[in-house]
């Protein structure tokens, strides 16, 4: 066997020493950012030995909103489908195809409590715009308008076949109940291709925890007290990659003559859902599912919601209208209530 030249061995040893030394000195640095996108606040904390990626992550969310998800921005994929898939099949990007399949499954399994075709109904209530401080006089839709919008809604009026979607005439998609969770999924995919070793990123009511903190301690995700949104009800202590979404009647609402009209609608009645709950938080390994399920569970109420979450392998925390907390088994020991 040929002997290996000494100079070659020396350079390998030098390289090893250098890599050990630089490896030791490259501790992750934290970067934080707060931005607005998807009509909500994005908060980021990332730990990385590489560059500050927070700007790229915000840009990713904005691109997702403008190019794919927004039903309000003409030219986005969803807006285009709402126009072109009326009675005829329209092609979908691979990602949106997968996402619509999942949303249809949640719609079916929840018996339509979650429904991604409520565009006509949510447009009619228009709670997002009506909840703005300078919105002017509040307008509650009439029974007739609601029944017309319900006739133009229904997940069973959507056909997903061969990578294409077809909507029954008049049906419009609204992915508002899953969009922020989808954003968290896309961020998770992005993070896997970077030097980021740990991150906690919230897109409104949907949160992603990823990797680990440099000190190895668990991520703490705060749950807002729906009875007093200026304080936290408690925290979830999580290790690794998780997706957490909360839906609540405090997020966007208007009040008329003492009645709260909020943004989570019951597709069975066409009116804001009243199932005895104030908020629902879902924890699972998928952003789109955590977001869609939190909306579905809010509409279904505690018992049916618990069964639905378990069907998808998700954990759930309910806060009822009296402020009582109910947890699925997997969250016991993970949720810690704030000291009174
Ligand atoms: P969730 O419970 O997750 O979802 C509630 C929302 O889902 C409702 O607002 C409605 O759109 C829809 N919905 C209601 N009931 C149901 C149901 N039973 N099944 C399925 N869907 C239902 N807000 C702005 O004010 N301005 C914006 O420009 C804006 N742009 C956005 C762009 C994108 C891509 C996304 C995803 C959201 C945007 N939003 C914007 C926020 C949006 O309009 C909703 O208010 C928000 O998605 C509600 O999320 P949530 O987590 O509070 O509630
Ligand atoms: Mg949701």
PDB file of N, CA, C and O in Angstrom, residues 103-169:
ATOM      1  N   UNK A 103     -57.809  20.695   3.678  1.00  0.00           N
ATOM      2  CA  UNK A 103     -58.927  21.536   4.143  1.00  0.00           C
ATOM      3  C   UNK A 103     -60.264  20.869   3.849  1.00  0.00           C
ATOM      4  O   UNK A 103     -61.208  20.972   4.634  1.00  0.00           O
ATOM      5  N   UNK A 104     -60.320  20.156   2.730  1.00  0.00           N
ATOM      6  CA  UNK A 104     -61.573  19.447   2.422  1.00  0.00           C
ATOM      7  C   UNK A 104     -61.779  18.322   3.443  1.00  0.00           C
ATOM      8  O   UNK A 104     -62.905  18.095   3.914  1.00  0.00           O
ATOM      9  N   UNK A 105     -60.680  17.658   3.824  1.00  0.00           N
ATOM     10  CA  UNK A 105     -60.791  16.581   4.826  1.00  0.00           C
ATOM     11  C   UNK A 105     -61.285  17.144   6.164  1.00  0.00           C
ATOM     12  O   UNK A 105     -62.158  16.548   6.803  1.00  0.00           O
ATOM     13  N   UNK A 106     -60.754  18.301   6.579  1.00  0.00           N
ATOM     14  CA  UNK A 106     -61.208  18.882   7.856  1.00  0.00           C
ATOM     15  C   UNK A 106     -62.673  19.302   7.719  1.00  0.00           C
ATOM     16  O   UNK A 106     -63.474  19.119   8.647  1.00  0.00           O
ATOM     17  N   UNK A 107     -63.036  19.840   6.556  1.00  0.00           N
ATOM     18  CA  UNK A 107     -64.439  20.233   6.341  1.00  0.00           C
ATOM     19  C   UNK A 107     -65.347  19.019   6.499  1.00  0.00           C
ATOM     20  O   UNK A 107     -66.367  19.065   7.185  1.00  0.00           O
ATOM     21  N   UNK A 108     -64.941  17.911   5.861  1.00  0.00           N
ATOM     22  CA  UNK A 108     -65.777  16.696   5.912  1.00  0.00           C
ATOM     23  C   UNK A 108     -65.851  16.138   7.323  1.00  0.00           C
ATOM     24  O   UNK A 108     -66.935  15.846   7.841  1.00  0.00           O
ATOM     25  N   UNK A 109     -64.672  15.989   7.944  1.00  0.00           N
ATOM     26  CA  UNK A 109     -64.631  15.354   9.276  1.00  0.00           C
ATOM     27  C   UNK A 109     -65.330  16.197  10.342  1.00  0.00           C
ATOM     28  O   UNK A 109     -65.781  15.679  11.350  1.00  0.00           O
ATOM     29  N   UNK A 110     -65.382  17.519  10.110  1.00  0.00           N
ATOM     30  CA  UNK A 110     -66.039  18.378  11.104  1.00  0.00           C
ATOM     31  C   UNK A 110     -67.521  18.541  10.784  1.00  0.00           C
ATOM     32  O   UNK A 110     -68.206  19.355  11.412  1.00  0.00           O
ATOM     33  N   UNK A 111     -67.995  17.805   9.777  1.00  0.00           N
ATOM     34  CA  UNK A 111     -69.402  17.916   9.382  1.00  0.00           C
ATOM     35  C   UNK A 111     -69.732  19.314   8.884  1.00  0.00           C
ATOM     36  O   UNK A 111     -70.872  19.774   9.010  1.00  0.00           O
ATOM     37  N   UNK A 112     -68.731  20.002   8.332  1.00  0.00           N
ATOM     38  CA  UNK A 112     -68.955  21.336   7.755  1.00  0.00           C
ATOM     39  C   UNK A 112     -68.860  22.466   8.771  1.00  0.00           C
ATOM     40  O   UNK A 112     -69.126  23.616   8.430  1.00  0.00           O
ATOM     41  N   UNK A 113     -68.460  22.164  10.027  1.00  0.00           N
ATOM     42  CA  UNK A 113     -68.270  23.254  11.013  1.00  0.00           C
ATOM     43  C   UNK A 113     -67.127  24.150  10.550  1.00  0.00           C
ATOM     44  O   UNK A 113     -67.176  25.375  10.676  1.00  0.00           O
ATOM     45  N   UNK A 114     -66.080  23.530  10.007  1.00  0.00           N
ATOM     46  CA  UNK A 114     -65.061  24.278   9.278  1.00  0.00           C
ATOM     47  C   UNK A 114     -65.437  24.133   7.807  1.00  0.00           C
ATOM     48  O   UNK A 114     -65.735  23.033   7.343  1.00  0.00           O
ATOM     49  N   UNK A 115     -65.439  25.245   7.091  1.00  0.00           N
ATOM     50  CA  UNK A 115     -65.782  25.172   5.675  1.00  0.00           C
ATOM     51  C   UNK A 115     -64.976  26.224   4.920  1.00  0.00           C
ATOM     52  O   UNK A 115     -65.088  27.414   5.203  1.00  0.00           O
ATOM     53  N   UNK A 116     -64.141  25.750   3.982  1.00  0.00           N
ATOM     54  CA  UNK A 116     -63.244  26.684   3.284  1.00  0.00           C
ATOM     55  C   UNK A 116     -63.914  27.368   2.084  1.00  0.00           C
ATOM     56  O   UNK A 116     -63.256  28.022   1.297  1.00  0.00           O
ATOM     57  N   UNK A 117     -65.239  27.229   1.986  1.00  0.00           N
ATOM     58  CA  UNK A 117     -65.951  27.840   0.851  1.00  0.00           C
ATOM     59  C   UNK A 117     -66.893  28.954   1.298  1.00  0.00           C
ATOM     60  O   UNK A 117     -67.862  29.261   0.614  1.00  0.00           O
ATOM     61  N   UNK A 118     -66.590  29.568   2.444  1.00  0.00           N
ATOM     62  CA  UNK A 118     -67.535  30.551   2.996  1.00  0.00           C
ATOM     63  C   UNK A 118     -67.335  31.960   2.443  1.00  0.00           C
ATOM     64  O   UNK A 118     -67.812  32.930   3.045  1.00  0.00           O
ATOM     65  N   UNK A 119     -66.615  32.095   1.327  1.00  0.00           N
ATOM     66  CA  UNK A 119     -66.297  33.431   0.796  1.00  0.00           C
ATOM     67  C   UNK A 119     -67.489  34.368   0.673  1.00  0.00           C
ATOM     68  O   UNK A 119     -67.402  35.549   1.034  1.00  0.00           O
ATOM     69  N   UNK A 120     -68.631  33.853   0.196  1.00  0.00           N
ATOM     70  CA  UNK A 120     -69.802  34.728   0.014  1.00  0.00           C
ATOM     71  C   UNK A 120     -70.321  35.202   1.369  1.00  0.00           C
ATOM     72  O   UNK A 120     -70.677  36.370   1.542  1.00  0.00           O
ATOM     73  N   UNK A 121     -70.329  34.273   2.354  1.00  0.00           N
ATOM     74  CA  UNK A 121     -70.869  34.605   3.671  1.00  0.00           C
ATOM     75  C   UNK A 121     -69.933  35.553   4.433  1.00  0.00           C
ATOM     76  O   UNK A 121     -70.399  36.543   5.026  1.00  0.00           O
ATOM     77  N   UNK A 122     -68.617  35.267   4.414  1.00  0.00           N
ATOM     78  CA  UNK A 122     -67.686  36.132   5.154  1.00  0.00           C
ATOM     79  C   UNK A 122     -67.626  37.512   4.494  1.00  0.00           C
ATOM     80  O   UNK A 122     -67.514  38.522   5.179  1.00  0.00           O
ATOM     81  N   UNK A 123     -67.764  37.538   3.157  1.00  0.00           N
ATOM     82  CA  UNK A 123     -67.793  38.830   2.452  1.00  0.00           C
ATOM     83  C   UNK A 123     -69.029  39.633   2.845  1.00  0.00           C
ATOM     84  O   UNK A 123     -68.974  40.859   2.975  1.00  0.00           O
ATOM     85  N   UNK A 124     -70.133  38.943   3.061  1.00  0.00           N
ATOM     86  CA  UNK A 124     -71.383  39.609   3.436  1.00  0.00           C
ATOM     87  C   UNK A 124     -71.273  40.222   4.840  1.00  0.00           C
ATOM     88  O   UNK A 124     -71.616  41.386   5.053  1.00  0.00           O
ATOM     89  N   UNK A 125     -70.789  39.449   5.790  1.00  0.00           N
ATOM     90  CA  UNK A 125     -70.624  39.972   7.156  1.00  0.00           C
ATOM     91  C   UNK A 125     -69.500  41.010   7.204  1.00  0.00           C
ATOM     92  O   UNK A 125     -69.605  41.994   7.923  1.00  0.00           O
ATOM     93  N   UNK A 126     -68.427  40.738   6.475  1.00  0.00           N
ATOM     94  CA  UNK A 126     -67.287  41.647   6.366  1.00  0.00           C
ATOM     95  C   UNK A 126     -66.836  42.177   7.742  1.00  0.00           C
ATOM     96  O   UNK A 126     -66.621  43.375   7.921  1.00  0.00           O
ATOM     97  N   UNK A 127     -66.722  41.267   8.696  1.00  0.00           N
ATOM     98  CA  UNK A 127     -66.387  41.658  10.074  1.00  0.00           C
ATOM     99  C   UNK A 127     -65.015  42.342  10.134  1.00  0.00           C
ATOM    100  O   UNK A 127     -64.838  43.292  10.895  1.00  0.00           O
ATOM    101  N   UNK A 128     -64.046  41.862   9.311  1.00  0.00           N
ATOM    102  CA  UNK A 128     -62.704  42.475   9.326  1.00  0.00           C
ATOM    103  C   UNK A 128     -62.802  43.980   9.137  1.00  0.00           C
ATOM    104  O   UNK A 128     -62.189  44.754   9.868  1.00  0.00           O
ATOM    105  N   UNK A 129     -63.573  44.392   8.127  1.00  0.00           N
ATOM    106  CA  UNK A 129     -63.688  45.826   7.833  1.00  0.00           C
ATOM    107  C   UNK A 129     -64.582  46.518   8.855  1.00  0.00           C
ATOM    108  O   UNK A 129     -64.287  47.622   9.315  1.00  0.00           O
ATOM    109  N   UNK A 130     -65.659  45.848   9.237  1.00  0.00           N
ATOM    110  CA  UNK A 130     -66.607  46.467  10.179  1.00  0.00           C
ATOM    111  C   UNK A 130     -65.997  46.652  11.576  1.00  0.00           C
ATOM    112  O   UNK A 130     -66.439  47.500  12.336  1.00  0.00           O
ATOM    113  N   UNK A 131     -64.981  45.811  11.887  1.00  0.00           N
ATOM    114  CA  UNK A 131     -64.370  45.895  13.228  1.00  0.00           C
ATOM    115  C   UNK A 131     -63.341  47.021  13.315  1.00  0.00           C
ATOM    116  O   UNK A 131     -62.840  47.307  14.396  1.00  0.00           O
ATOM    117  N   UNK A 132     -63.027  47.647  12.185  1.00  0.00           N
ATOM    118  CA  UNK A 132     -62.042  48.743  12.224  1.00  0.00           C
ATOM    119  C   UNK A 132     -62.635  49.926  12.991  1.00  0.00           C
ATOM    120  O   UNK A 132     -63.847  50.178  12.926  1.00  0.00           O
ATOM    121  N   UNK A 133     -61.784  50.681  13.716  1.00  0.00           N
ATOM    122  CA  UNK A 133     -62.304  51.767  14.566  1.00  0.00           C
ATOM    123  C   UNK A 133     -63.100  52.821  13.790  1.00  0.00           C
ATOM    124  O   UNK A 133     -64.083  53.354  14.304  1.00  0.00           O
ATOM    125  N   UNK A 134     -62.724  53.100  12.525  1.00  0.00           N
ATOM    126  CA  UNK A 134     -63.416  54.162  11.772  1.00  0.00           C
ATOM    127  C   UNK A 134     -64.404  53.578  10.755  1.00  0.00           C
ATOM    128  O   UNK A 134     -64.676  54.176   9.719  1.00  0.00           O
ATOM    129  N   UNK A 135     -64.964  52.398  11.059  1.00  0.00           N
ATOM    130  CA  UNK A 135     -65.802  51.692  10.075  1.00  0.00           C
ATOM    131  C   UNK A 135     -67.166  52.351   9.853  1.00  0.00           C
ATOM    132  O   UNK A 135     -67.845  52.073   8.878  1.00  0.00           O
ATOM    133  N   UNK A 136     -67.583  53.206  10.760  1.00  0.00           N
ATOM    134  CA  UNK A 136     -68.902  53.833  10.604  1.00  0.00           C
ATOM    135  C   UNK A 136     -69.993  52.928  11.123  1.00  0.00           C
ATOM    136  O   UNK A 136     -69.754  52.049  11.953  1.00  0.00           O
ATOM    137  N   UNK A 137     -71.218  53.134  10.579  1.00  0.00           N
ATOM    138  CA  UNK A 137     -72.366  52.381  11.113  1.00  0.00           C
ATOM    139  C   UNK A 137     -72.256  50.890  10.799  1.00  0.00           C
ATOM    140  O   UNK A 137     -71.899  50.503   9.679  1.00  0.00           O
ATOM    141  N   UNK A 138     -72.528  50.066  11.801  1.00  0.00           N
ATOM    142  CA  UNK A 138     -72.417  48.607  11.633  1.00  0.00           C
ATOM    143  C   UNK A 138     -73.665  48.097  10.912  1.00  0.00           C
ATOM    144  O   UNK A 138     -74.788  48.498  11.225  1.00  0.00           O
ATOM    145  N   UNK A 139     -73.445  47.194   9.958  1.00  0.00           N
ATOM    146  CA  UNK A 139     -74.574  46.649   9.216  1.00  0.00           C
ATOM    147  C   UNK A 139     -74.651  45.135   9.432  1.00  0.00           C
ATOM    148  O   UNK A 139     -73.711  44.415   9.108  1.00  0.00           O
ATOM    149  N   UNK A 140     -75.740  44.668  10.015  1.00  0.00           N
ATOM    150  CA  UNK A 140     -75.944  43.226  10.207  1.00  0.00           C
ATOM    151  C   UNK A 140     -76.749  42.729   8.995  1.00  0.00           C
ATOM    152  O   UNK A 140     -77.795  43.307   8.670  1.00  0.00           O
ATOM    153  N   UNK A 141     -76.268  41.678   8.327  1.00  0.00           N
ATOM    154  CA  UNK A 141     -76.978  41.210   7.124  1.00  0.00           C
ATOM    155  C   UNK A 141     -78.394  40.726   7.443  1.00  0.00           C
ATOM    156  O   UNK A 141     -78.680  40.310   8.569  1.00  0.00           O
ATOM    157  N   UNK A 142     -79.259  40.775   6.450  1.00  0.00           N
ATOM    158  CA  UNK A 142     -80.628  40.292   6.648  1.00  0.00           C
ATOM    159  C   UNK A 142     -80.660  38.763   6.495  1.00  0.00           C
ATOM    160  O   UNK A 142     -79.749  38.175   5.904  1.00  0.00           O
ATOM    161  N   UNK A 143     -81.739  38.160   7.011  1.00  0.00           N
ATOM    162  CA  UNK A 143     -81.932  36.697   6.888  1.00  0.00           C
ATOM    163  C   UNK A 143     -81.844  36.259   5.423  1.00  0.00           C
ATOM    164  O   UNK A 143     -81.255  35.229   5.103  1.00  0.00           O
ATOM    165  N   UNK A 144     -82.447  37.070   4.567  1.00  0.00           N
ATOM    166  CA  UNK A 144     -82.500  36.727   3.146  1.00  0.00           C
ATOM    167  C   UNK A 144     -81.092  36.712   2.534  1.00  0.00           C
ATOM    168  O   UNK A 144     -80.728  35.794   1.793  1.00  0.00           O
ATOM    169  N   UNK A 145     -80.317  37.734   2.866  1.00  0.00           N
ATOM    170  CA  UNK A 145     -78.937  37.808   2.352  1.00  0.00           C
ATOM    171  C   UNK A 145     -78.119  36.612   2.843  1.00  0.00           C
ATOM    172  O   UNK A 145     -77.343  36.028   2.091  1.00  0.00           O
ATOM    173  N   UNK A 146     -78.328  36.257   4.137  1.00  0.00           N
ATOM    174  CA  UNK A 146     -77.569  35.142   4.711  1.00  0.00           C
ATOM    175  C   UNK A 146     -77.951  33.839   4.002  1.00  0.00           C
ATOM    176  O   UNK A 146     -77.079  33.052   3.625  1.00  0.00           O
ATOM    177  N   UNK A 147     -79.219  33.653   3.761  1.00  0.00           N
ATOM    178  CA  UNK A 147     -79.617  32.384   3.140  1.00  0.00           C
ATOM    179  C   UNK A 147     -79.111  32.311   1.682  1.00  0.00           C
ATOM    180  O   UNK A 147     -78.698  31.241   1.219  1.00  0.00           O
ATOM    181  N   UNK A 148     -79.057  33.451   1.010  1.00  0.00           N
ATOM    182  CA  UNK A 148     -78.502  33.482  -0.357  1.00  0.00           C
ATOM    183  C   UNK A 148     -77.010  33.128  -0.336  1.00  0.00           C
ATOM    184  O   UNK A 148     -76.529  32.318  -1.140  1.00  0.00           O
ATOM    185  N   UNK A 149     -76.286  33.707   0.643  1.00  0.00           N
ATOM    186  CA  UNK A 149     -74.839  33.437   0.742  1.00  0.00           C
ATOM    187  C   UNK A 149     -74.599  31.969   1.101  1.00  0.00           C
ATOM    188  O   UNK A 149     -73.655  31.352   0.607  1.00  0.00           O
ATOM    189  N   UNK A 150     -75.460  31.399   1.957  1.00  0.00           N
ATOM    190  CA  UNK A 150     -75.289  29.984   2.334  1.00  0.00           C
ATOM    191  C   UNK A 150     -75.535  29.068   1.134  1.00  0.00           C
ATOM    192  O   UNK A 150     -74.899  28.022   1.008  1.00  0.00           O
ATOM    193  N   UNK A 151     -76.449  29.481   0.254  1.00  0.00           N
ATOM    194  CA  UNK A 151     -76.686  28.686  -0.957  1.00  0.00           C
ATOM    195  C   UNK A 151     -75.445  28.657  -1.845  1.00  0.00           C
ATOM    196  O   UNK A 151     -75.275  27.763  -2.664  1.00  0.00           O
ATOM    197  N   UNK A 152     -74.590  29.670  -1.675  1.00  0.00           N
ATOM    198  CA  UNK A 152     -73.369  29.737  -2.494  1.00  0.00           C
ATOM    199  C   UNK A 152     -72.152  29.249  -1.699  1.00  0.00           C
ATOM    200  O   UNK A 152     -71.031  29.648  -1.980  1.00  0.00           O
ATOM    201  N   UNK A 153     -72.381  28.471  -0.675  1.00  0.00           N
ATOM    202  CA  UNK A 153     -71.283  27.941   0.145  1.00  0.00           C
ATOM    203  C   UNK A 153     -71.468  26.439   0.291  1.00  0.00           C
ATOM    204  O   UNK A 153     -72.560  25.921   0.069  1.00  0.00           O
ATOM    205  N   UNK A 154     -70.400  25.772   0.704  1.00  0.00           N
ATOM    206  CA  UNK A 154     -70.500  24.328   0.975  1.00  0.00           C
ATOM    207  C   UNK A 154     -69.327  23.572   0.368  1.00  0.00           C
ATOM    208  O   UNK A 154     -69.147  23.593  -0.849  1.00  0.00           O
ATOM    209  N   UNK A 155     -68.553  22.918   1.259  1.00  0.00           N
ATOM    210  CA  UNK A 155     -67.353  22.197   0.787  1.00  0.00           C
ATOM    211  C   UNK A 155     -67.704  21.098  -0.202  1.00  0.00           C
ATOM    212  O   UNK A 155     -66.898  20.704  -1.030  1.00  0.00           O
ATOM    213  N   UNK A 156     -68.962  20.586  -0.111  1.00  0.00           N
ATOM    214  CA  UNK A 156     -69.349  19.507  -1.029  1.00  0.00           C
ATOM    215  C   UNK A 156     -69.570  20.048  -2.449  1.00  0.00           C
ATOM    216  O   UNK A 156     -69.727  19.280  -3.386  1.00  0.00           O
ATOM    217  N   UNK A 157     -69.518  21.371  -2.584  1.00  0.00           N
ATOM    218  CA  UNK A 157     -69.660  21.982  -3.916  1.00  0.00           C
ATOM    219  C   UNK A 157     -68.302  22.219  -4.572  1.00  0.00           C
ATOM    220  O   UNK A 157     -68.182  22.965  -5.544  1.00  0.00           O
ATOM    221  N   UNK A 158     -67.247  21.623  -3.964  1.00  0.00           N
ATOM    222  CA  UNK A 158     -65.886  21.749  -4.501  1.00  0.00           C
ATOM    223  C   UNK A 158     -65.423  20.373  -4.960  1.00  0.00           C
ATOM    224  O   UNK A 158     -65.494  19.412  -4.196  1.00  0.00           O
ATOM    225  N   UNK A 159     -64.947  20.280  -6.197  1.00  0.00           N
ATOM    226  CA  UNK A 159     -64.385  19.012  -6.681  1.00  0.00           C
ATOM    227  C   UNK A 159     -62.881  19.185  -6.831  1.00  0.00           C
ATOM    228  O   UNK A 159     -62.422  20.147  -7.462  1.00  0.00           O
ATOM    229  N   UNK A 160     -62.127  18.275  -6.197  1.00  0.00           N
ATOM    230  CA  UNK A 160     -60.664  18.294  -6.329  1.00  0.00           C
ATOM    231  C   UNK A 160     -60.272  17.019  -7.079  1.00  0.00           C
ATOM    232  O   UNK A 160     -60.479  15.912  -6.578  1.00  0.00           O
ATOM    233  N   UNK A 161     -59.754  17.197  -8.285  1.00  0.00           N
ATOM    234  CA  UNK A 161     -59.465  16.035  -9.134  1.00  0.00           C
ATOM    235  C   UNK A 161     -58.282  16.326 -10.035  1.00  0.00           C
ATOM    236  O   UNK A 161     -58.229  17.416 -10.650  1.00  0.00           O
ATOM    237  N   UNK A 162     -57.349  15.394 -10.107  1.00  0.00           N
ATOM    238  CA  UNK A 162     -56.194  15.494 -11.009  1.00  0.00           C
ATOM    239  C   UNK A 162     -55.464  16.837 -10.902  1.00  0.00           C
ATOM    240  O   UNK A 162     -55.125  17.448 -11.922  1.00  0.00           O
ATOM    241  N   UNK A 163     -55.262  17.325  -9.697  1.00  0.00           N
ATOM    242  CA  UNK A 163     -54.523  18.584  -9.507  1.00  0.00           C
ATOM    243  C   UNK A 163     -55.318  19.820  -9.881  1.00  0.00           C
ATOM    244  O   UNK A 163     -54.749  20.919  -9.984  1.00  0.00           O
ATOM    245  N   UNK A 164     -56.635  19.645 -10.106  1.00  0.00           N
ATOM    246  CA  UNK A 164     -57.485  20.793 -10.484  1.00  0.00           C
ATOM    247  C   UNK A 164     -58.622  20.960  -9.484  1.00  0.00           C
ATOM    248  O   UNK A 164     -59.029  20.007  -8.813  1.00  0.00           O
ATOM    249  N   UNK A 165     -59.147  22.175  -9.389  1.00  0.00           N
ATOM    250  CA  UNK A 165     -60.298  22.440  -8.537  1.00  0.00           C
ATOM    251  C   UNK A 165     -61.445  22.955  -9.405  1.00  0.00           C
ATOM    252  O   UNK A 165     -61.221  23.737 -10.326  1.00  0.00           O
ATOM    253  N   UNK A 166     -62.656  22.497  -9.096  1.00  0.00           N
ATOM    254  CA  UNK A 166     -63.845  23.035  -9.756  1.00  0.00           C
ATOM    255  C   UNK A 166     -64.818  23.497  -8.670  1.00  0.00           C
ATOM    256  O   UNK A 166     -65.089  22.752  -7.725  1.00  0.00           O
ATOM    257  N   UNK A 167     -65.315  24.711  -8.794  1.00  0.00           N
ATOM    258  CA  UNK A 167     -66.294  25.238  -7.840  1.00  0.00           C
ATOM    259  C   UNK A 167     -67.656  25.290  -8.508  1.00  0.00           C
ATOM    260  O   UNK A 167     -67.750  25.656  -9.688  1.00  0.00           O
ATOM    261  N   UNK A 168     -68.682  24.938  -7.728  1.00  0.00           N
ATOM    262  CA  UNK A 168     -70.039  25.129  -8.256  1.00  0.00           C
ATOM    263  C   UNK A 168     -70.251  26.628  -8.454  1.00  0.00           C
ATOM    264  O   UNK A 168     -69.697  27.431  -7.694  1.00  0.00           O
ATOM    265  N   UNK A 169     -71.029  26.980  -9.469  1.00  0.00           N
ATOM    266  CA  UNK A 169     -71.256  28.409  -9.789  1.00  0.00           C
ATOM    267  C   UNK A 169     -71.600  29.212  -8.527  1.00  0.00           C
ATOM    268  O   UNK A 169     -72.467  28.799  -7.755  1.00  0.00           O
TER     269      UNK A 169
END
